[in-house]
PDB file of C-alpha atoms in Angstrom:
ATOM      1  CA  MET A   1     127.185  91.035 125.923  1.00 31.00           C
ATOM      2  CA  SER A   2     124.023  89.243 126.981  1.00 33.00           C
ATOM      3  CA  ASP A   3     122.900  89.085 130.585  1.00 34.00           C
ATOM      4  CA  SER A   4     124.164  85.652 131.601  1.00 30.00           C
ATOM      5  CA  THR A   5     121.853  85.416 134.585  1.00 30.00           C
ATOM      6  CA  SER A   6     118.603  86.077 132.760  1.00 33.00           C
ATOM      7  CA  GLN A   7     119.522  84.588 129.414  1.00 34.00           C
ATOM      8  CA  GLN A   8     120.833  81.108 130.194  1.00 32.00           C
ATOM      9  CA  PRO A   9     119.581  78.461 127.765  1.00 34.00           C
ATOM     10  CA  SER A  10     116.638  76.505 129.093  1.00 35.00           C
ATOM     11  CA  THR A  11     116.715  72.834 129.952  1.00 32.00           C
ATOM     12  CA  ASN A  12     114.493  72.057 126.981  1.00 34.00           C
ATOM     13  CA  GLY A  13     116.874  73.880 124.667  1.00 37.00           C
ATOM     14  CA  THR A  14     114.226  76.117 123.185  1.00 41.00           C
ATOM     15  CA  THR A  15     116.126  79.360 123.148  1.00 51.00           C
ATOM     16  CA  SER A  16     119.494  80.684 122.368  1.00 47.00           C
ATOM     17  CA  GLY A  17     119.673  83.542 124.807  1.00 41.00           C
ATOM     18  CA  THR A  18     123.349  83.174 125.712  1.00 43.00           C
ATOM     19  CA  ALA A  19     125.886  85.714 124.508  1.00 47.00           C
ATOM     20  CA  LYS A  20     126.932  85.289 120.900  1.00 73.00           C
ATOM     21  CA  LYS A  21     129.563  86.634 118.594  1.00 85.00           C
ATOM     22  CA  PRO A  22     128.077  89.611 116.701  1.00 93.00           C
ATOM     23  CA  LEU A  23     126.938  88.811 113.179  1.00 94.00           C
ATOM     24  CA  PHE A  24     128.453  92.020 111.800  1.00 91.00           C
ATOM     25  CA  ASP A  25     130.898  94.822 112.625  1.00 91.00           C
ATOM     26  CA  THR A  26     128.778  97.528 114.223  1.00 90.00           C
ATOM     27  CA  HIS A  27     131.614 100.065 113.954  1.00 85.00           C
ATOM     28  CA  GLY A  28     132.678  99.202 110.424  1.00 84.00           C
ATOM     29  CA  LYS A  29     133.257 101.750 107.687  1.00 84.00           C
ATOM     30  CA  ASP A  30     129.974 100.800 106.031  1.00 88.00           C
ATOM     31  CA  PRO A  31     126.596 101.273 107.767  1.00 93.00           C
ATOM     32  CA  ILE A  32     124.611  98.219 108.813  1.00 95.00           C
ATOM     33  CA  HIS A  33     121.756  98.280 106.342  1.00 96.00           C
ATOM     34  CA  TYR A  34     118.343  97.063 107.518  1.00 98.00           C
ATOM     35  CA  GLY A  35     115.696  96.145 104.958  1.00 98.00           C
ATOM     36  CA  VAL A  36     112.019  95.650 105.841  1.00 98.00           C
ATOM     37  CA  ILE A  37     109.696  93.560 103.680  1.00 98.00           C
ATOM     38  CA  LEU A  38     106.203  95.018 103.354  1.00 98.00           C
ATOM     39  CA  PHE A  39     103.044  93.543 101.827  1.00 97.00           C
ATOM     40  CA  PRO A  40      99.328  94.431 101.955  1.00 96.00           C
ATOM     41  CA  GLY A  41      97.860  93.482 105.316  1.00 95.00           C
ATOM     42  CA  PHE A  42     101.115  93.537 107.301  1.00 96.00           C
ATOM     43  CA  GLN A  43     100.704  93.815 111.068  1.00 96.00           C
ATOM     44  CA  ALA A  44     101.531  97.363 112.154  1.00 96.00           C
ATOM     45  CA  LEU A  45     103.380  96.553 115.393  1.00 97.00           C
ATOM     46  CA  ASP A  46     105.380  93.796 113.678  1.00 98.00           C
ATOM     47  CA  VAL A  47     107.020  96.620 111.734  1.00 98.00           C
ATOM     48  CA  PHE A  48     106.775  99.687 113.951  1.00 97.00           C
ATOM     49  CA  GLY A  49     107.880  97.882 117.139  1.00 97.00           C
ATOM     50  CA  PRO A  50     111.274  96.722 115.829  1.00 98.00           C
ATOM     51  CA  LEU A  51     111.763  99.923 113.834  1.00 98.00           C
ATOM     52  CA  ASP A  52     111.314 102.069 116.935  1.00 98.00           C
ATOM     53  CA  VAL A  53     114.134 100.119 118.592  1.00 98.00           C
ATOM     54  CA  PHE A  54     116.422 100.677 115.607  1.00 98.00           C
ATOM     55  CA  ASN A  55     115.343 104.328 115.304  1.00 97.00           C
ATOM     56  CA  SER A  56     116.379 104.874 118.920  1.00 97.00           C
ATOM     57  CA  LEU A  57     119.596 102.926 118.404  1.00 97.00           C
ATOM     58  CA  SER A  58     120.537 105.185 115.496  1.00 96.00           C
ATOM     59  CA  MET A  59     119.609 108.327 117.438  1.00 96.00           C
ATOM     60  CA  LEU A  60     121.168 107.602 120.845  1.00 96.00           C
ATOM     61  CA  TYR A  61     124.357 105.811 119.769  1.00 95.00           C
ATOM     62  CA  HIS A  62     127.110 106.524 117.273  1.00 93.00           C
ATOM     63  CA  PHE A  63     126.490 103.505 115.026  1.00 94.00           C
ATOM     64  CA  PRO A  64     126.241 103.814 111.232  1.00 93.00           C
ATOM     65  CA  ILE A  65     122.785 102.487 110.292  1.00 95.00           C
ATOM     66  CA  LYS A  66     120.646 102.621 107.162  1.00 96.00           C
ATOM     67  CA  LEU A  67     117.042 101.568 106.605  1.00 97.00           C
ATOM     68  CA  THR A  68     115.202 100.636 103.412  1.00 98.00           C
ATOM     69  CA  MET A  69     111.548  99.679 102.985  1.00 98.00           C
ATOM     70  CA  LEU A  70     111.033  96.966 100.379  1.00 98.00           C
ATOM     71  CA  ALA A  71     107.980  95.709  98.492  1.00 98.00           C
ATOM     72  CA  ARG A  72     106.837  94.293  95.153  1.00 98.00           C
ATOM     73  CA  THR A  73     106.276  97.770  93.706  1.00 98.00           C
ATOM     74  CA  LEU A  74     107.003 101.345  94.736  1.00 98.00           C
ATOM     75  CA  ASP A  75     103.358 101.921  95.636  1.00 97.00           C
ATOM     76  CA  ALA A  76     102.650 102.650  99.301  1.00 96.00           C
ATOM     77  CA  VAL A  77     101.702  99.530 101.251  1.00 96.00           C
ATOM     78  CA  GLU A  78      98.907  99.604 103.828  1.00 94.00           C
ATOM     79  CA  THR A  79      97.960  97.554 106.858  1.00 92.00           C
ATOM     80  CA  SER A  80      94.288  97.282 105.868  1.00 84.00           C
ATOM     81  CA  HIS A  81      93.265  93.654 106.185  1.00 83.00           C
ATOM     82  CA  GLN A  82      89.970  94.358 104.413  1.00 77.00           C
ATOM     83  CA  ARG A  83      91.680  95.563 101.250  1.00 80.00           C
ATOM     84  CA  ALA A  84      94.199  92.745 101.597  1.00 80.00           C
ATOM     85  CA  GLY A  85      91.260  90.402 101.138  1.00 77.00           C
ATOM     86  CA  ASN A  86      90.592  89.350 104.739  1.00 79.00           C
ATOM     87  CA  LYS A  87      87.414  90.831 106.235  1.00 72.00           C
ATOM     88  CA  MET A  88      87.818  89.032 109.593  1.00 77.00           C
ATOM     89  CA  PHE A  89      85.219  90.442 112.038  1.00 79.00           C
ATOM     90  CA  SER A  90      85.377  94.083 111.022  1.00 82.00           C
ATOM     91  CA  HIS A  91      82.283  96.230 110.705  1.00 85.00           C
ATOM     92  CA  PRO A  92      81.490  96.851 107.017  1.00 84.00           C
ATOM     93  CA  GLU A  93      81.981 100.605 107.509  1.00 84.00           C
ATOM     94  CA  THR A  94      85.397 100.197 109.119  1.00 85.00           C
ATOM     95  CA  ASP A  95      88.340 101.826 107.367  1.00 86.00           C
ATOM     96  CA  CYS A  96      91.306 101.824 109.722  1.00 85.00           C
ATOM     97  CA  SER A  97      94.715 101.554 108.101  1.00 88.00           C
ATOM     98  CA  GLN A  98      98.227 102.971 107.954  1.00 91.00           C
ATOM     99  CA  SER A  99     100.398 103.169 104.857  1.00 94.00           C
ATOM    100  CA  MET A 100     104.157 102.935 104.481  1.00 95.00           C
ATOM    101  CA  GLN A 101     106.210 104.461 101.691  1.00 97.00           C
ATOM    102  CA  ILE A 102     108.492 102.129  99.766  1.00 97.00           C
ATOM    103  CA  ASN A 103     112.108 102.939  98.967  1.00 97.00           C
ATOM    104  CA  ARG A 104     112.982 100.088  96.649  1.00 97.00           C
ATOM    105  CA  THR A 105     111.337  97.155  94.887  1.00 98.00           C
ATOM    106  CA  PHE A 106     112.356  93.563  95.497  1.00 98.00           C
ATOM    107  CA  GLU A 107     113.900  93.288  92.044  1.00 97.00           C
ATOM    108  CA  GLU A 108     115.848  96.516  92.477  1.00 97.00           C
ATOM    109  CA  GLN A 109     117.256  95.252  95.768  1.00 97.00           C
ATOM    110  CA  LEU A 110     118.161  91.869  94.322  1.00 97.00           C
ATOM    111  CA  LYS A 111     120.171  93.542  91.572  1.00 95.00           C
ATOM    112  CA  ILE A 112     122.101  95.458  94.232  1.00 95.00           C
ATOM    113  CA  GLN A 113     122.700  92.295  96.275  1.00 94.00           C
ATOM    114  CA  GLU A 114     124.127  90.644  93.168  1.00 90.00           C
ATOM    115  CA  THR A 115     126.895  93.256  93.003  1.00 84.00           C
ATOM    116  CA  VAL A 116     128.514  91.654  96.035  1.00 75.00           C
ATOM    117  CA  ALA A 117     128.294  88.205  94.484  1.00 68.00           C
ATOM    118  CA  HIS A 118     130.196  89.575  91.508  1.00 65.00           C
ATOM    119  CA  GLY A 119     132.837  91.223  93.682  1.00 61.00           C
ATOM    120  CA  GLU A 120     131.664  94.765  92.993  1.00 65.00           C
ATOM    121  CA  ASP A 121     131.044  97.664  95.360  1.00 64.00           C
ATOM    122  CA  GLY A 122     128.421  96.573  97.909  1.00 68.00           C
ATOM    123  CA  LYS A 123     126.923 100.020  98.470  1.00 83.00           C
ATOM    124  CA  GLY A 124     123.194  99.678  99.103  1.00 93.00           C
ATOM    125  CA  VAL A 125     123.367  96.007  99.997  1.00 95.00           C
ATOM    126  CA  VAL A 126     120.941  94.972 102.759  1.00 97.00           C
ATOM    127  CA  ASP A 127     122.653  93.276 105.705  1.00 96.00           C
ATOM    128  CA  VAL A 128     119.660  92.468 107.914  1.00 98.00           C
ATOM    129  CA  LEU A 129     116.267  91.505 106.548  1.00 98.00           C
ATOM    130  CA  ILE A 130     113.208  92.139 108.748  1.00 98.00           C
ATOM    131  CA  VAL A 131     110.104  90.118 107.876  1.00 98.00           C
ATOM    132  CA  PRO A 132     106.815  91.035 109.605  1.00 98.00           C
ATOM    133  CA  GLY A 133     103.656  88.979 109.789  1.00 97.00           C
ATOM    134  CA  GLY A 134      99.980  89.851 109.600  1.00 96.00           C
ATOM    135  CA  VAL A 135      96.836  88.593 107.908  1.00 94.00           C
ATOM    136  CA  GLY A 136      98.467  89.336 104.559  1.00 95.00           C
ATOM    137  CA  THR A 137     100.736  86.319 105.026  1.00 96.00           C
ATOM    138  CA  ARG A 138      97.727  84.103 104.281  1.00 95.00           C
ATOM    139  CA  ASN A 139      97.439  85.578 100.796  1.00 95.00           C
ATOM    140  CA  ASP A 140      99.620  84.771  97.803  1.00 96.00           C
ATOM    141  CA  MET A 141     103.117  85.336  99.180  1.00 97.00           C
ATOM    142  CA  SER A 142     104.970  83.718  96.271  1.00 98.00           C
ATOM    143  CA  VAL A 143     106.833  86.908  95.367  1.00 98.00           C
ATOM    144  CA  GLU A 144     107.857  87.619  98.963  1.00 98.00           C
ATOM    145  CA  ILE A 145     108.871  83.982  99.489  1.00 98.00           C
ATOM    146  CA  ASP A 146     111.028  84.015  96.368  1.00 98.00           C
ATOM    147  CA  PHE A 147     112.583  87.320  97.447  1.00 98.00           C
ATOM    148  CA  VAL A 148     113.585  85.917 100.850  1.00 98.00           C
ATOM    149  CA  LYS A 149     114.968  82.768  99.253  1.00 98.00           C
ATOM    150  CA  ARG A 150     117.106  84.774  96.840  1.00 97.00           C
ATOM    151  CA  MET A 151     118.166  87.342  99.428  1.00 97.00           C
ATOM    152  CA  TYR A 152     119.175  84.991 102.201  1.00 98.00           C
ATOM    153  CA  PRO A 153     122.612  83.946 100.852  1.00 95.00           C
ATOM    154  CA  SER A 154     123.756  87.579 100.742  1.00 95.00           C
ATOM    155  CA  VAL A 155     122.457  88.888 104.091  1.00 97.00           C
ATOM    156  CA  LYS A 156     124.121  88.671 107.470  1.00 96.00           C
ATOM    157  CA  ALA A 157     120.943  88.118 109.495  1.00 98.00           C
ATOM    158  CA  VAL A 158     117.172  87.732 109.305  1.00 98.00           C
ATOM    159  CA  LEU A 159     114.635  88.821 111.925  1.00 98.00           C
ATOM    160  CA  SER A 160     111.018  87.718 111.568  1.00 98.00           C
ATOM    161  CA  VAL A 161     108.018  88.640 113.673  1.00 98.00           C
ATOM    162  CA  CYS A 162     104.821  86.673 114.209  1.00 98.00           C
ATOM    163  CA  THR A 163     103.594  84.884 111.067  1.00 97.00           C
ATOM    164  CA  GLY A 164     106.468  86.428 109.143  1.00 98.00           C
ATOM    165  CA  ALA A 165     108.140  83.136 110.036  1.00 98.00           C
ATOM    166  CA  THR A 166     105.814  81.428 107.552  1.00 98.00           C
ATOM    167  CA  ILE A 167     107.459  83.380 104.733  1.00 98.00           C
ATOM    168  CA  LEU A 168     110.864  82.182 105.932  1.00 98.00           C
ATOM    169  CA  ALA A 169     109.589  78.629 106.289  1.00 98.00           C
ATOM    170  CA  ARG A 170     108.116  78.544 102.799  1.00 98.00           C
ATOM    171  CA  ALA A 171     111.367  79.975 101.439  1.00 98.00           C
ATOM    172  CA  GLY A 172     113.143  76.965 102.940  1.00 98.00           C
ATOM    173  CA  ILE A 173     115.587  78.930 105.077  1.00 98.00           C
ATOM    174  CA  LEU A 174     114.177  77.538 108.341  1.00 98.00           C
ATOM    175  CA  ASP A 175     114.535  73.895 107.325  1.00 97.00           C
ATOM    176  CA  ARG A 176     116.091  71.889 110.172  1.00 95.00           C
ATOM    177  CA  ARG A 177     116.309  75.017 112.311  1.00 97.00           C
ATOM    178  CA  ARG A 178     114.551  75.920 115.552  1.00 96.00           C
ATOM    179  CA  ALA A 179     111.986  78.684 115.168  1.00 97.00           C
ATOM    180  CA  THR A 180     108.791  80.046 116.661  1.00 97.00           C
ATOM    181  CA  THR A 181     105.775  81.997 115.455  1.00 97.00           C
ATOM    182  CA  ASN A 182     102.398  83.365 116.525  1.00 97.00           C
ATOM    183  CA  LYS A 183     100.716  81.035 119.036  1.00 96.00           C
ATOM    184  CA  ARG A 184      97.128  81.911 118.178  1.00 95.00           C
ATOM    185  CA  ALA A 185      97.862  81.042 114.529  1.00 95.00           C
ATOM    186  CA  TRP A 186     100.063  78.088 115.509  1.00 96.00           C
ATOM    187  CA  GLU A 187      98.363  75.263 113.614  1.00 95.00           C
ATOM    188  CA  TRP A 188      98.271  77.105 110.307  1.00 96.00           C
ATOM    189  CA  ALA A 189     101.635  78.813 110.707  1.00 96.00           C
ATOM    190  CA  THR A 190     103.582  75.668 111.575  1.00 96.00           C
ATOM    191  CA  SER A 191     101.935  73.755 108.727  1.00 96.00           C
ATOM    192  CA  THR A 192     103.842  75.999 106.299  1.00 97.00           C
ATOM    193  CA  GLY A 193     107.158  74.515 107.425  1.00 96.00           C
ATOM    194  CA  PRO A 194     107.039  70.714 107.904  1.00 95.00           C
ATOM    195  CA  ASN A 195     110.836  70.555 108.086  1.00 95.00           C
ATOM    196  CA  VAL A 196     111.137  73.255 110.741  1.00 96.00           C
ATOM    197  CA  ASN A 197     111.714  72.431 114.400  1.00 95.00           C
ATOM    198  CA  TRP A 198     108.946  74.691 115.694  1.00 96.00           C
ATOM    199  CA  ILE A 199     109.290  75.689 119.345  1.00 96.00           C
ATOM    200  CA  GLY A 200     105.878  76.109 120.959  1.00 94.00           C
ATOM    201  CA  GLU A 201     106.887  77.692 124.243  1.00 94.00           C
ATOM    202  CA  ALA A 202     109.219  80.555 123.366  1.00 96.00           C
ATOM    203  CA  ARG A 203     108.970  84.328 123.208  1.00 97.00           C
ATOM    204  CA  TRP A 204     111.645  84.260 120.511  1.00 97.00           C
ATOM    205  CA  VAL A 205     114.180  81.788 119.134  1.00 97.00           C
ATOM    206  CA  VAL A 206     117.618  82.329 117.652  1.00 97.00           C
ATOM    207  CA  ASP A 207     119.180  79.700 115.413  1.00 97.00           C
ATOM    208  CA  GLY A 208     122.351  80.764 113.664  1.00 96.00           C
ATOM    209  CA  ASN A 209     121.747  84.078 111.951  1.00 97.00           C
ATOM    210  CA  ILE A 210     117.940  83.842 112.043  1.00 98.00           C
ATOM    211  CA  THR A 211     115.814  85.239 114.878  1.00 98.00           C
ATOM    212  CA  THR A 212     112.104  84.418 114.929  1.00 98.00           C
ATOM    213  CA  GLY A 213     109.716  86.216 117.279  1.00 98.00           C
ATOM    214  CA  SER A 214     106.371  84.943 118.535  1.00 97.00           C
ATOM    215  CA  GLY A 215     103.131  86.913 118.180  1.00 95.00           C
ATOM    216  CA  ILE A 216     103.072  90.640 117.362  1.00 96.00           C
ATOM    217  CA  SER A 217     104.432  92.341 120.522  1.00 97.00           C
ATOM    218  CA  ALA A 218     107.112  89.656 120.864  1.00 97.00           C
ATOM    219  CA  GLY A 219     108.835  91.317 117.932  1.00 97.00           C
ATOM    220  CA  ILE A 220     109.912  94.105 120.265  1.00 98.00           C
ATOM    221  CA  ASP A 221     111.537  91.679 122.715  1.00 98.00           C
ATOM    222  CA  ALA A 222     113.124  89.733 119.866  1.00 98.00           C
ATOM    223  CA  THR A 223     114.570  92.982 118.529  1.00 98.00           C
ATOM    224  CA  TYR A 224     116.030  93.952 121.892  1.00 98.00           C
ATOM    225  CA  ALA A 225     117.576  90.454 122.061  1.00 98.00           C
ATOM    226  CA  PHE A 226     118.992  90.980 118.569  1.00 98.00           C
ATOM    227  CA  VAL A 227     120.479  94.301 119.667  1.00 98.00           C
ATOM    228  CA  ALA A 228     121.905  92.682 122.809  1.00 97.00           C
ATOM    229  CA  ASP A 229     123.653  89.995 120.780  1.00 97.00           C
ATOM    230  CA  ASN A 230     125.055  92.338 118.164  1.00 97.00           C
ATOM    231  CA  TYR A 231     125.468  95.729 119.859  1.00 97.00           C
ATOM    232  CA  GLY A 232     125.716  94.745 123.524  1.00 96.00           C
ATOM    233  CA  GLU A 233     123.398  93.923 126.413  1.00 97.00           C
ATOM    234  CA  ASP A 234     123.995  97.271 128.133  1.00 97.00           C
ATOM    235  CA  ILE A 235     122.859  99.105 125.015  1.00 98.00           C
ATOM    236  CA  ALA A 236     119.770  96.926 124.619  1.00 98.00           C
ATOM    237  CA  GLN A 237     118.770  97.540 128.221  1.00 98.00           C
ATOM    238  CA  GLU A 238     119.387 101.270 128.031  1.00 97.00           C
ATOM    239  CA  LEU A 239     117.268 101.485 124.885  1.00 98.00           C
ATOM    240  CA  SER A 240     114.506  99.616 126.691  1.00 98.00           C
ATOM    241  CA  ASP A 241     114.789 101.923 129.709  1.00 97.00           C
ATOM    242  CA  SER A 242     114.716 104.987 127.471  1.00 97.00           C
ATOM    243  CA  ALA A 243     111.489 103.717 125.907  1.00 97.00           C
ATOM    244  CA  GLU A 244     110.106 102.985 129.406  1.00 97.00           C
ATOM    245  CA  TYR A 245     109.488  99.462 128.148  1.00 97.00           C
ATOM    246  CA  VAL A 246     109.581  96.492 130.507  1.00 97.00           C
ATOM    247  CA  ARG A 247     111.667  94.160 128.405  1.00 96.00           C
ATOM    248  CA  TRP A 248     111.408  90.370 128.545  1.00 95.00           C
ATOM    249  CA  THR A 249     114.906  88.883 128.721  1.00 95.00           C
ATOM    250  CA  ASP A 250     113.953  85.217 129.110  1.00 96.00           C
ATOM    251  CA  ALA A 251     113.177  83.815 125.673  1.00 96.00           C
ATOM    252  CA  ASP A 252     111.468  80.786 127.244  1.00 93.00           C
ATOM    253  CA  HIS A 253     109.009  82.852 129.274  1.00 92.00           C
ATOM    254  CA  ASP A 254     105.903  82.544 127.150  1.00 94.00           C
ATOM    255  CA  PRO A 255     102.529  82.625 128.944  1.00 93.00           C
ATOM    256  CA  PHE A 256     100.805  82.820 125.563  1.00 94.00           C
ATOM    257  CA  ALA A 257     101.786  79.223 124.861  1.00 93.00           C
ATOM    258  CA  LYS A 258      99.414  78.291 127.687  1.00 91.00           C
ATOM    259  CA  ARG A 259      96.772  80.806 126.612  1.00 93.00           C
ATOM    260  CA  TRP A 260      96.601  79.317 123.108  1.00 93.00           C
ATOM    261  CA  ASN A 261      97.248  75.728 124.190  1.00 91.00           C
ATOM    262  CA  VAL A 262     100.659  75.382 122.560  1.00 91.00           C
ATOM    263  CA  TRP A 263     103.118  73.366 124.599  1.00 77.00           C
ATOM    264  CA  GLY A 264     106.810  72.588 124.352  1.00 67.00           C
ATOM    265  CA  ARG A 265     108.059  71.537 120.948  1.00 61.00           C
ATOM    266  CA  ARG A 266     106.258  70.573 117.794  1.00 59.00           C
ATOM    267  CA  GLY A 267     107.466  69.835 114.315  1.00 55.00           C
ATOM    268  CA  SER A 268     109.019  67.064 112.282  1.00 53.00           C
ATOM    269  CA  LEU A 269     112.312  67.346 114.170  1.00 57.00           C
ATOM    270  CA  ALA A 270     110.846  67.351 117.675  1.00 48.00           C
ATOM    271  CA  GLN A 271     109.067  64.922 119.929  1.00 43.00           C
ATOM    272  CA  GLU A 272     105.405  65.518 120.626  1.00 45.00           C
ATOM    273  CA  PRO A 273     105.198  67.633 123.816  1.00 42.00           C
ATOM    274  CA  THR A 274     103.677  66.598 127.073  1.00 37.00           C
ATOM    275  CA  LYS A 275     100.899  68.952 128.068  1.00 40.00           C
ATOM    276  CA  LYS A 276     101.459  70.860 131.299  1.00 37.00           C
ATOM    277  CA  GLU A 277      98.861  70.964 134.014  1.00 31.00           C
TER     278      GLU A 277
END
């Protein structure tokens, strides 16, 4: 399924770009159900980038797919970092934000997930959990962290983007796994997971059923890689071509590691990297 010429694993073992057995039956009788976690101050492209790929997948191919937006409450969730409590460098008169409607609360979804554990009808169960990042991840994420921790045993896959990996790390599901995250926020982000084998030079990393993307736009490439592994490389490439998007297929190609002075591997399970010239 994956392009064996462009997706061979690197010599430093940072990525997992080789073809894999799909994590779910794409042509099964039940739709593959994607669930997106939202919180105040989420990064817009972390969500809209991957969702555009899945929107196109559902439109251009005959795959059964469902999508549910998840949050603490049913109130709309906005990207505004100011109202999320992080002023950053914005002008005091700035008000630039987008809001997303919520389909289901975390607790409502957890009750549905529990039906499978009890051998009941799994209708409405989320199969793939998408976790974005953004400045909101630096706020109190205890509810989101607990949700991921409780959801993980019942999902087939998890895809995180940018500092969304910090939610996974704090939930403990990245322990002793390879993962990556935003390079500009590297020091803070990696500090949230001392037992994670953080990969500094990677556009995305796949370890088992968890895919972690680097900063913001990398979520699009990580999503195409996810589609390649589970729906087929030809489909992933055609989706990219249809979007007129120049897709990165080498997970180790990461010029932003140099830009933000992040090299090789870091983390409790990795040797300290040697800085490149």
